[in-house]
Coordinates of C-alpha atoms in Angstrom, one line a residue:
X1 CA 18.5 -8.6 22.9
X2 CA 17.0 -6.7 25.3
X3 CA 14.9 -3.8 24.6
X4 CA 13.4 -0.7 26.8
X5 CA 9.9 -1.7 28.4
X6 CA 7.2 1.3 29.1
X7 CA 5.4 1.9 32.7
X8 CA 2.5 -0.8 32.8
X9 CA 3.1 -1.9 29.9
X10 CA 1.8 -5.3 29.2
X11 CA 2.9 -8.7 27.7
X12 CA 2.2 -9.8 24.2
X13 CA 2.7 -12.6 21.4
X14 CA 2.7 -12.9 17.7
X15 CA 1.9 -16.4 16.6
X16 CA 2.9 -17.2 13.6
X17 CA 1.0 -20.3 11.5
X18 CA -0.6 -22.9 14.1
X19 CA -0.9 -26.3 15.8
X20 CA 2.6 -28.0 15.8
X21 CA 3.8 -25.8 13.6
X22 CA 3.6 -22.2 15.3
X23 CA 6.0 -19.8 15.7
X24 CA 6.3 -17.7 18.8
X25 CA 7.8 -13.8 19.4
X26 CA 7.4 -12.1 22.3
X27 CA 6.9 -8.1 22.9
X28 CA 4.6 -6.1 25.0
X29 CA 2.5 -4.0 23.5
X30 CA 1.4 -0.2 23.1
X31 CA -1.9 1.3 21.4
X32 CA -5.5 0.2 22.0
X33 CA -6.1 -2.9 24.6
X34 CA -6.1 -6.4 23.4
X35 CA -9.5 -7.5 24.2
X36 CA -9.4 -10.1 21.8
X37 CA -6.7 -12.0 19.0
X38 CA -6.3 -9.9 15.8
X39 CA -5.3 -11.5 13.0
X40 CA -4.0 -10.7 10.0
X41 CA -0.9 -11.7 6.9
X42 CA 2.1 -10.5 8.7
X43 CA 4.4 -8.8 6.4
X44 CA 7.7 -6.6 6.5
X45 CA 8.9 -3.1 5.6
X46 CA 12.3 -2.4 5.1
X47 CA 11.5 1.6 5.0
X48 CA 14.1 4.1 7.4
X49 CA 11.7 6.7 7.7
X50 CA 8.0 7.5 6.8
X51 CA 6.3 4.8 9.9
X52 CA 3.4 7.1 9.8
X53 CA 2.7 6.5 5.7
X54 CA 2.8 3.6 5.7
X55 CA 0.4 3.0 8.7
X56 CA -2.2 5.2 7.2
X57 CA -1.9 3.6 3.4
X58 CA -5.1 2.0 2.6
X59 CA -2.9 -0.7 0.7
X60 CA -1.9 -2.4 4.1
X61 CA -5.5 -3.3 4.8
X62 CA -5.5 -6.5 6.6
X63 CA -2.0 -7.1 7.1
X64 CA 0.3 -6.8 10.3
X65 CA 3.0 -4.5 9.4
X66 CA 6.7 -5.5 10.5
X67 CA 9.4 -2.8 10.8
X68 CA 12.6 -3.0 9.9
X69 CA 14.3 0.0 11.3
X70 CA 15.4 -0.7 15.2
X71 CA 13.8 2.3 16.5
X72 CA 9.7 3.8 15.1
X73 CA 8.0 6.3 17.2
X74 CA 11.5 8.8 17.6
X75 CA 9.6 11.8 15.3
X76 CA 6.1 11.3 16.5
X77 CA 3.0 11.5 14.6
X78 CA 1.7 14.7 12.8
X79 CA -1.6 15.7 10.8
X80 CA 0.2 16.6 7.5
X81 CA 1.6 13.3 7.2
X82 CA -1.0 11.0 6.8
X83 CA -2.2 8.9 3.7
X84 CA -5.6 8.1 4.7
X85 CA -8.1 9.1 6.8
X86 CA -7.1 6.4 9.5
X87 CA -5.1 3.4 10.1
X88 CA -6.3 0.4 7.8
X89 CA -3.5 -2.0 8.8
X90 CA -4.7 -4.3 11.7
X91 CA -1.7 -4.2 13.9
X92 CA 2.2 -3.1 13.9
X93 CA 5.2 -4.9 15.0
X94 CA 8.8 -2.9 16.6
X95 CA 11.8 -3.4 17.7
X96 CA 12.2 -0.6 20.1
X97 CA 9.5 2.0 20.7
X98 CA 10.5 5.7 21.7
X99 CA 8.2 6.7 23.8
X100 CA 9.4 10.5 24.3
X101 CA 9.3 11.2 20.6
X102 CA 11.2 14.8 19.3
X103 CA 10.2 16.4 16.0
X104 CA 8.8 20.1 15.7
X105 CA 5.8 18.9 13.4
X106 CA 5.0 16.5 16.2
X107 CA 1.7 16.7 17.8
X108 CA 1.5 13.0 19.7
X109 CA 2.9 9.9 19.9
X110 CA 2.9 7.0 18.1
X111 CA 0.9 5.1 21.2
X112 CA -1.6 7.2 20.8
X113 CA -1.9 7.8 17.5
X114 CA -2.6 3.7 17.6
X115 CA -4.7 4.1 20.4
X116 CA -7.1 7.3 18.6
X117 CA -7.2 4.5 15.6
X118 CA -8.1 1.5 17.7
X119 CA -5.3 -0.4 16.5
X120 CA -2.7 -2.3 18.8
X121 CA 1.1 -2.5 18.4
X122 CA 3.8 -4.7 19.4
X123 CA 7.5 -3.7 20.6
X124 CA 10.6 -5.3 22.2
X125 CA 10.0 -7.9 19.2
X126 CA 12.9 -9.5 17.7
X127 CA 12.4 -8.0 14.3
X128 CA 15.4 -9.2 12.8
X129 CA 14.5 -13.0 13.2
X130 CA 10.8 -12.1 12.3
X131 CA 12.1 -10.7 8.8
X132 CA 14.6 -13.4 8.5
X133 CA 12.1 -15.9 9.1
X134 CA 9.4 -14.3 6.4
X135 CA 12.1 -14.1 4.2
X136 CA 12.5 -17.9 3.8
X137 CA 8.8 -18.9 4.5
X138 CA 7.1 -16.3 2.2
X139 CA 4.7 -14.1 4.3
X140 CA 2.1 -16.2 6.4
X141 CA -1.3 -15.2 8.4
X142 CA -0.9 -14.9 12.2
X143 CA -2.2 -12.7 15.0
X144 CA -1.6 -11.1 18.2
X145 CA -2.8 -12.4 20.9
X146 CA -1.6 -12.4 25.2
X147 CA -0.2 -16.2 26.8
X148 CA -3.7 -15.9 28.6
X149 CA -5.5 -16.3 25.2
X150 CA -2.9 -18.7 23.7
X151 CA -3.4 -21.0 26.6
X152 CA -7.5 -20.7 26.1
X153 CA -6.5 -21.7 22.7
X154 CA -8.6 -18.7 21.8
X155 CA -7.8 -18.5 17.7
X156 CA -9.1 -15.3 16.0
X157 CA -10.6 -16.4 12.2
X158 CA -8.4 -15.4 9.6
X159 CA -9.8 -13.4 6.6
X160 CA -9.8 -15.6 3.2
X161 CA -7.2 -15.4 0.6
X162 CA -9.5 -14.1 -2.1
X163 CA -10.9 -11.4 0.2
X164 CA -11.6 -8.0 -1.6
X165 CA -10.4 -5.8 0.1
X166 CA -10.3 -2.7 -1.9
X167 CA -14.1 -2.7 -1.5
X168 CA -13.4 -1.8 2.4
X169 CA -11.1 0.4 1.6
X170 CA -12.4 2.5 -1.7
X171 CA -14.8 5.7 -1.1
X172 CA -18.4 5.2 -2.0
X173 CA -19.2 8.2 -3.6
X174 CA -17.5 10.6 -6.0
X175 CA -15.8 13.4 -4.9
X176 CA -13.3 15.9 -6.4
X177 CA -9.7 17.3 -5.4
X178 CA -9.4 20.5 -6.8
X179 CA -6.3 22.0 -8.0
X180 CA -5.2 25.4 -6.8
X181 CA -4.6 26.6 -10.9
X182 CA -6.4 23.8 -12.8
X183 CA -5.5 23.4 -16.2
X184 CA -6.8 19.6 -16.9
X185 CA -9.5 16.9 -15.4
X186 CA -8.9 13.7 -14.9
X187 CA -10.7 11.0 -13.0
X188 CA -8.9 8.4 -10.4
X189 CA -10.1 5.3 -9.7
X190 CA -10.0 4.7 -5.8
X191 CA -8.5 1.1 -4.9
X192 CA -7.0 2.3 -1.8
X193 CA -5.7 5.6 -3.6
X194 CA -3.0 7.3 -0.8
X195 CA -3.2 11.2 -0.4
X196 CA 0.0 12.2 -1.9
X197 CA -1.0 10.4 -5.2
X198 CA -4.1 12.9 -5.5
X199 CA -1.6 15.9 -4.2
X200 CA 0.6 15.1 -7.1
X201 CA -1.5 15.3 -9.5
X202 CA -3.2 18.4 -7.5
X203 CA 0.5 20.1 -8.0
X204 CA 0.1 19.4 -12.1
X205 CA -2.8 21.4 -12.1
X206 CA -5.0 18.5 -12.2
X207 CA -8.5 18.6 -10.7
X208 CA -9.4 15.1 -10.2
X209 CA -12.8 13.3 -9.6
X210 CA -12.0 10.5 -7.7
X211 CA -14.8 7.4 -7.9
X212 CA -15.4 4.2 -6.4
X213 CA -13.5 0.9 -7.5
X214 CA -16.4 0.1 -9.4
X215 CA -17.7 2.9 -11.0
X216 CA -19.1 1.8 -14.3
X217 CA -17.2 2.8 -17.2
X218 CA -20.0 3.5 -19.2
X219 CA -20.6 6.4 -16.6
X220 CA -16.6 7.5 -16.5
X221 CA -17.0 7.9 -20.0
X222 CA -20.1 10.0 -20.0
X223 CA -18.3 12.5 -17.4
X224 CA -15.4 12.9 -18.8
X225 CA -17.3 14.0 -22.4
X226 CA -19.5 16.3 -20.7
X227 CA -15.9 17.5 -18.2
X228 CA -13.7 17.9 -20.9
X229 CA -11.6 15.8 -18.9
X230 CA -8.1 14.7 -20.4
X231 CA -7.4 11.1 -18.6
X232 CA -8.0 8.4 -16.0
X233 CA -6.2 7.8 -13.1
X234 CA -5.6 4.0 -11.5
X235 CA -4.6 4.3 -7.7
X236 CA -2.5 1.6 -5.6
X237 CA -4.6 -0.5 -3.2
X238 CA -4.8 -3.8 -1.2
X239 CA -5.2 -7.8 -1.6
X240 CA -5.0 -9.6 -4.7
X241 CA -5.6 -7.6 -7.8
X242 CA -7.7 -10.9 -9.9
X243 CA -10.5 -10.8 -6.9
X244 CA -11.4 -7.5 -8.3
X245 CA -13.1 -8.6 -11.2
X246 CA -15.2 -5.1 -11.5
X247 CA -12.4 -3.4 -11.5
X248 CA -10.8 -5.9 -14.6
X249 CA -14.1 -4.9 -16.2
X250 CA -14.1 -1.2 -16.2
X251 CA -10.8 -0.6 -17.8
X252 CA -11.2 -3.3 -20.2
X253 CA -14.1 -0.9 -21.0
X254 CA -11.6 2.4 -20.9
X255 CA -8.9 1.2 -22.9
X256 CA -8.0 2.9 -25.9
X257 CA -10.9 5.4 -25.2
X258 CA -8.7 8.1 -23.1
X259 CA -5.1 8.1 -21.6
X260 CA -4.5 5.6 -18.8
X261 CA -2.1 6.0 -16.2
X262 CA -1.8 3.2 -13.3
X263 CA 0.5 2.9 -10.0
X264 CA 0.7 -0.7 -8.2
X265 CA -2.8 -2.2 -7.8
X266 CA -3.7 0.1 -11.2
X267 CA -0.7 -1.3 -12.5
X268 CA -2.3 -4.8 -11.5
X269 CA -5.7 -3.8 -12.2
X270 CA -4.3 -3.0 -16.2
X271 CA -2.3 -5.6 -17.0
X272 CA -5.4 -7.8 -15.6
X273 CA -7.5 -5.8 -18.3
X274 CA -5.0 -6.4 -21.3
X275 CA -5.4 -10.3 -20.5
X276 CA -2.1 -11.1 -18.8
X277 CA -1.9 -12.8 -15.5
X278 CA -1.0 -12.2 -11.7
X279 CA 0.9 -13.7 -9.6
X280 CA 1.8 -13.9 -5.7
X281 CA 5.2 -12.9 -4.7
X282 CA 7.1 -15.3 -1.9
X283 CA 7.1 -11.9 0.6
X284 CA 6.3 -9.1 -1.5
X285 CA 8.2 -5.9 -1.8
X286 CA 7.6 -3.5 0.9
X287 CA 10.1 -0.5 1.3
X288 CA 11.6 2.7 0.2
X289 CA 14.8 1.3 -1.1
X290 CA 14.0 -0.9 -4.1
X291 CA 15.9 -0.5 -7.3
X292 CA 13.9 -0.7 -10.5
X293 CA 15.6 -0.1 -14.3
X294 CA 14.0 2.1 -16.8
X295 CA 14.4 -0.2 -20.0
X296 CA 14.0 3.0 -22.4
X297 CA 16.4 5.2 -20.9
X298 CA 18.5 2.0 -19.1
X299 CA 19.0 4.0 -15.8
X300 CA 18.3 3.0 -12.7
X301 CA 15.3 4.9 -10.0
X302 CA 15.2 3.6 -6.2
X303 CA 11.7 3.4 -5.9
X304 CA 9.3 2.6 -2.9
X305 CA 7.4 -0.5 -3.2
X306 CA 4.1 -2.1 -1.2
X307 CA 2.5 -5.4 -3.1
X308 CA 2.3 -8.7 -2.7
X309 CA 1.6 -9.7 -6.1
X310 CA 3.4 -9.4 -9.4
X311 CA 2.2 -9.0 -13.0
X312 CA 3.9 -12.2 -15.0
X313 CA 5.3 -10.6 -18.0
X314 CA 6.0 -13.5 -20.7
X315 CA 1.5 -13.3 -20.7
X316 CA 1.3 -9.8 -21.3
X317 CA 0.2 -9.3 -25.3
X318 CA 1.9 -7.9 -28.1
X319 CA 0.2 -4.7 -27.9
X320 CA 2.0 -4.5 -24.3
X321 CA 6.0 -4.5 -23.4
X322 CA 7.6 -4.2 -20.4
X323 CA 9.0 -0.8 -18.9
X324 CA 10.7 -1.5 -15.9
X325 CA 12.0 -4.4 -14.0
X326 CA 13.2 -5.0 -10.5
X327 CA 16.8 -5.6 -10.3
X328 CA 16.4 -7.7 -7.5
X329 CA 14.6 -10.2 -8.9
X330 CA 14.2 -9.2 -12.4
X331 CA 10.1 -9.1 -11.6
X332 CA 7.6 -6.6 -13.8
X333 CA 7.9 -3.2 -12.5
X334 CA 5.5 -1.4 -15.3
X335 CA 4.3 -1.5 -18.7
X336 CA 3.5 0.5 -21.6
X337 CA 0.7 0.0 -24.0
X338 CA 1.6 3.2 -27.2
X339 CA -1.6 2.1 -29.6
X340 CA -3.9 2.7 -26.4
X341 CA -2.0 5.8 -24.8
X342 CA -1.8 3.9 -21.8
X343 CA 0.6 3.0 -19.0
X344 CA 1.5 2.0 -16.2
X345 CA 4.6 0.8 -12.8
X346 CA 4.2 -1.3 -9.9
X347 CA 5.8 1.2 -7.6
X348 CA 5.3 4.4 -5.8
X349 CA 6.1 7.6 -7.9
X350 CA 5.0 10.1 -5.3
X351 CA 7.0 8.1 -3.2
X352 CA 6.0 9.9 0.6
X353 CA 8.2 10.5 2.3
X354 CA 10.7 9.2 -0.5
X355 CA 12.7 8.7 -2.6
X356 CA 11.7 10.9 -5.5
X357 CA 13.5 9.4 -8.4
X358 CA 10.0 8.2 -10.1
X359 CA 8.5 11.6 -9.9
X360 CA 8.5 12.4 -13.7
X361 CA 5.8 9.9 -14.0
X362 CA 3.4 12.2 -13.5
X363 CA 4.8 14.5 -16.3
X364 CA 4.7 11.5 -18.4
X365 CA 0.8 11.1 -18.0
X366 CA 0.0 15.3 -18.3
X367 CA 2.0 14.4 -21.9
X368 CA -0.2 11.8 -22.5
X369 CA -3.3 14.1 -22.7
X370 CA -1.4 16.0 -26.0
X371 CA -1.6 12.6 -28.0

């Protein structure tokens, strides 16, 4: 297939694995210059909308990000849309690009909002064989690079499996979100916590102190004593949730002690803490369209999903049971712990830009503050 090439636009690769083995797609790219290979674990999301969201969630640190949907760049970029306070994946990967974006919100394009963020892209990529061929490998490292670096053999070194990344990506100091008419406190712990989590909360009448990954708990517990505050908060964020041992530590420390609500990595981070076990998925679940059951009220939500690991459910403990599961492959989609007022779902409630089905989570956890 052939796809629309920009002005000066130049030629680009994604390698895929190495040696003998490599796989080759071509593209050209748009954002910042290529001065040298990136690298990173190329993954795919099977989102329609929302390209700007998911660039700018914390929780795609270190990947390459594959689209889906033929055509990103149509609506533009905006400031009200963003997660984060930049990019954090290392690179993104297109079908077709649209160059001349139309939106009334929109303020630039999608080239230059890589461009602002240093980050390059890839288009005129056959996306379609690229998901297909993740889908029956499981997601692998790789990197961009140009045909005069692949002939130079010039290899950018790819970051270790059990790199922490939610270190890179977590604040380092305490700060607080304040709501508009607050009526409760809570604190959030920051893994790679995305904007519209905090604004959700915000819209509860929440004001919420929002600390580092590895904020002691002995500290959390102080503040929220001398605050008055009514829960803790644990955010989504990236990489594989057993490398953050810290993190395991503190809410280990929390439980049973105040209400606990958690959303993917938190979710992770949790289950960790109650003594059950992680797991990689083959190629994760990435997208807006995922369809999770509510055990308790046996309906269904279509829920939006980004992790690459999985909480095995047969080692949770009896004080735990499983809440939700993926009906497409019957994987743990949240838990509920009653006798320490805790709880938790691998997906994305505040789902931006949607769907909304999982909203009433939030509701849950202001409920949970009563008990």
């Amino acid at each position: 297939m052939e796809y629309a090439v920009m002005k000066n636009s130049v030629k680009g690769l994604l390698v895929l694995g190495s040696g003998s083995k490599e796989e080759i797609f071509e593209g050209h790219y748009i954002g910042a210059e290529l001065k040298e290979p990136v690298s990173g674990e190329i993954v795919f999301n099977t989102s329609m909308t929302g390209y700007q969201e998911i660039l700018t969630d914390p929780s795609y640190a270190g990947q390459i990000i594959a689209f889906t949907s033929a055509h990103i760049g149509n609506t533009g970029v905006n400031p009200e849309d963003v997660e984060s306070k930049k990019i954090y994946a290392r690179g993104v990967v297109l079908a077709e690009y649209c160059e001349t974006p139309s939106h009334f919100r929109s303020n630039a394009t999608l080239d230059e909002f890589l461009k602002k963020n240093n980050v390059s892209g890839l288009y005129g990529v056959d996306t379609r064989a690229l998901t297909l061929y993740l889908r029956e490998r499981g997601v692998v490292p790789g990197h961009f690079t140009t045909e005069k670096f692949h002939q130079e053999k010039r290899i950018p070194k790819a970051f270790a499996e059990n790199h922490d990344w939610i270190m890179e990506v977590s604040t380092k100091e305490p700060y607080w979100v304040k709501a508009q008419n607050p009526k409760y406190k809570v604190v959030a712990y920051d893994y790679g916590v995305k904007g519209q989590l905090l604004r959700e909360l915000q819209m509860r009448g929440c004001d919420v102190l929002v600390v580092p990954a590895d904020y002691p708990a002995e500290k959390v517990l102080q503040t929220i004593k001398q605050e008055k505050m009514q829960g803790v908060f644990l955010s989504n964020g990236p990489g594989d949730p057993s490398v953050a041992t810290y993190a395991i530590k503190c809410v280990k420390e929390l439980l049973g002690k105040t209400p606990i609500f958690g959303v993917c990595m938190g979710h992770q981070i949790l289950s960790l803490a109650l003594g059950a076990k992680t797991y990689k998925l083959k190629y994760g679940h990435r997208g807006g369209n995922q369809p999770v059951k509510n055990l308790a009220k046996s309906s269904v939500e279509i829920s939006s999903h980004n992790h690459g690991y999985a909480v095995d459910a047969k080692t949770l403990p009896n004080t735990a049971k499983t809440s939700h599961v993926n009906l497409n492959d019957e994987c743990c989609e949240g838990i509920d712990v009653p006798s320490m007022n805790a709880f938790s779902v691998q997906y994305h409630p505040e789902s931006s830009p949607g769907p909304h089905d999982s909203s009433y989570l939030f509701d849950r956890f202001i409920d949970s503050f009563a008990r």
